[in-house]
Every structure is written in structure tokens, then in C-alpha cells.
Coordinates of C-alpha atoms in Angstrom, one line a residue:
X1 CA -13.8 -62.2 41.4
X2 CA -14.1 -65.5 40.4
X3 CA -16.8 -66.4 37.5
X4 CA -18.3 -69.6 36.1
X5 CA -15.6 -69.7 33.4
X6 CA -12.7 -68.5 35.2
X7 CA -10.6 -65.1 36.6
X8 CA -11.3 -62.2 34.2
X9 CA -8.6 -61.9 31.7
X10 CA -6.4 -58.2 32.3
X11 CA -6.1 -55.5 30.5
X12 CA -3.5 -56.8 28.1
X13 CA -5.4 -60.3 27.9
X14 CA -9.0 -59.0 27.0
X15 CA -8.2 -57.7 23.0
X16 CA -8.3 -62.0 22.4
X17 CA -11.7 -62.4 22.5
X18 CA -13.4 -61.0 19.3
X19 CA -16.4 -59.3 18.9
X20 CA -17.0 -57.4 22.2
X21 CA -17.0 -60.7 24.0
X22 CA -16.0 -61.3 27.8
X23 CA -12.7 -62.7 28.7
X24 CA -11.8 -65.4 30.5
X25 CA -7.9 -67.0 31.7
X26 CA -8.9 -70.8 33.2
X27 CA -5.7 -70.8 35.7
X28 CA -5.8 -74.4 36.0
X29 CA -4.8 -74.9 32.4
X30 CA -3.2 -71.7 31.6
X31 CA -5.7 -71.0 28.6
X32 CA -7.7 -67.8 27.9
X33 CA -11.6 -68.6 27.3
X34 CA -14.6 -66.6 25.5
X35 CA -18.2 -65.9 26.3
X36 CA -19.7 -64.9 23.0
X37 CA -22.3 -62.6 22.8
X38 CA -25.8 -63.6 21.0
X39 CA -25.3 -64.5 17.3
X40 CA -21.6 -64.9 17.6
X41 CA -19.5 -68.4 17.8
X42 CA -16.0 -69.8 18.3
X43 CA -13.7 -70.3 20.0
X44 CA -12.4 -66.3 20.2
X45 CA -16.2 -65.2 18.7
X46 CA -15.1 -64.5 15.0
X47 CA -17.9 -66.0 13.5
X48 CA -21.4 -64.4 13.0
X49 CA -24.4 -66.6 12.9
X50 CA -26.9 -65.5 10.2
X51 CA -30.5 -65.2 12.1
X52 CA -32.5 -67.9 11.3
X53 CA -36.0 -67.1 10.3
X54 CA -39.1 -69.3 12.4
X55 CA -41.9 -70.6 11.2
X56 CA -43.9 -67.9 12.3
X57 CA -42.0 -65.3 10.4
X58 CA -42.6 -67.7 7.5
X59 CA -46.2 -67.3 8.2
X60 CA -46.1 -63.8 8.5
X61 CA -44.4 -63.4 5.1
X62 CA -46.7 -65.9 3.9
X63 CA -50.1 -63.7 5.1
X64 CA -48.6 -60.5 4.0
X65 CA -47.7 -61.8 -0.1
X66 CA -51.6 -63.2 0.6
X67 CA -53.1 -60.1 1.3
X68 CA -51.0 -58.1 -1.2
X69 CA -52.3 -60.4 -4.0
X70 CA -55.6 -59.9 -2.8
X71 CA -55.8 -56.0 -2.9
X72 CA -53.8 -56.3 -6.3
X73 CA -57.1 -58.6 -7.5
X74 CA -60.0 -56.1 -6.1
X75 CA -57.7 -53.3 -7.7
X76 CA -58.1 -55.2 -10.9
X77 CA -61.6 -56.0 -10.9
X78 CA -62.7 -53.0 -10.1
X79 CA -60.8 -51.2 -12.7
X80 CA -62.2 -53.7 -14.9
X81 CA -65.3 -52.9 -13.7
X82 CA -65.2 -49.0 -14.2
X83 CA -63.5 -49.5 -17.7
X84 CA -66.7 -51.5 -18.7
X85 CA -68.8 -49.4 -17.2
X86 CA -67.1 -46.1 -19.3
X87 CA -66.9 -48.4 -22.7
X88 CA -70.8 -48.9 -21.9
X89 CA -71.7 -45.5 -21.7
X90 CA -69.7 -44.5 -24.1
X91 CA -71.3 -46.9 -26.5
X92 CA -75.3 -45.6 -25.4
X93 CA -74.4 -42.0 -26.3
X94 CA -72.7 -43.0 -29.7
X95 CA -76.0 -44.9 -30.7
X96 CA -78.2 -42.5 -29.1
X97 CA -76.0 -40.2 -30.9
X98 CA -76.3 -41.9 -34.4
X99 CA -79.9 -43.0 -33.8
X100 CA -80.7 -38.8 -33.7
X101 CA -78.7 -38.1 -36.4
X102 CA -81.2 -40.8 -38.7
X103 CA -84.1 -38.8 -37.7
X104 CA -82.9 -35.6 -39.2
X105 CA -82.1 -37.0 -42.8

């Protein structure tokens, strides 16, 4: 079967290409050929290329850190919010508390 890129190399041929790519022999010019798979290059497919992030994973990422910070702040003000709430309380029983204990002297 003939293909875009040439006769599929044989058995002893196909170990060139790297990287589980297909192998190709161009008979015209005696030279063996590879079709990479996705993220792979060169001319036998040694090298990997590193995905490259989009814009809209950026924005993703970008959203996520947002809303993270955003919980982290509502966490923080409402603990804020009960601690002052405790420390008040805690203050009206100690005067209520000392204001009792001027009565019975």
C-alpha cells in the first residue's frame, strides 16, 4: 500500500522511528521517513514538545487563585467577626460580673 509519505518501512526498518511513530522508506531517494505522533518532533521523533498552556487555561488559573483568595478573605472576616463578638461577651459578663460584686461590699 502506498501512503502519502511513502511504502511502509519492514519489519527490520520500523525500530528507526522513535517514539511509536509510523515508518516510512521514500523509494525514490532511498531514505527512511517519520510521522510523529502529537507532541513529538524530528526527524526520527526523539524530541518531546512540552504542552504549551492557552490563554484560557491562563484564565482558568487566573479565576481559580481569584476565588481562593476570596473564600480565604470571608474566612478571615468572619473569624474576625466571631472573635469580636466572644471578646465582647466576654467583656459584658466580667463587668456585669465586677459591677455585682460592688453591690455586695
Amino acid at each position: 500500500m502506498m501512503a502519502e509519505h511513502g511504502q511502509p518501512c519492514d519489519a527490520k526498518e520500523a525500530g528507526y522511528c522513535m517514539n511509536e511513530a509510523t515508518c516510512y522508506k521514500i523509494s525514490s531517494m532511498n531514505l527512511l521517513s517519520c510521522v510523529c505522533r502529537e507532541n513529538y518532533k524530528g526527524s526520527r521523533c526523539e524530541q518531546y514538545l512540552l504542552p504549551v498552556q492557552t490563554e484560557q487555561d491562563r484564565g482558568l488559573l487566573a479565576a481559580v487563585i481569584f476565588v481562593a483568595i476570596l473564600i480565604l478573605v470571608v474566612l478571615a472576616v468572619i473569624i474576625l467577626y466571631v472573635y469580636r463578638m466572644l471578646k465582647s461577651k466576654n467583656q459584658r459578663k466580667n463587668q456585669v460580673k465586677s459591677s455585682n460584686m460592688s453591690y455586695k461590699i
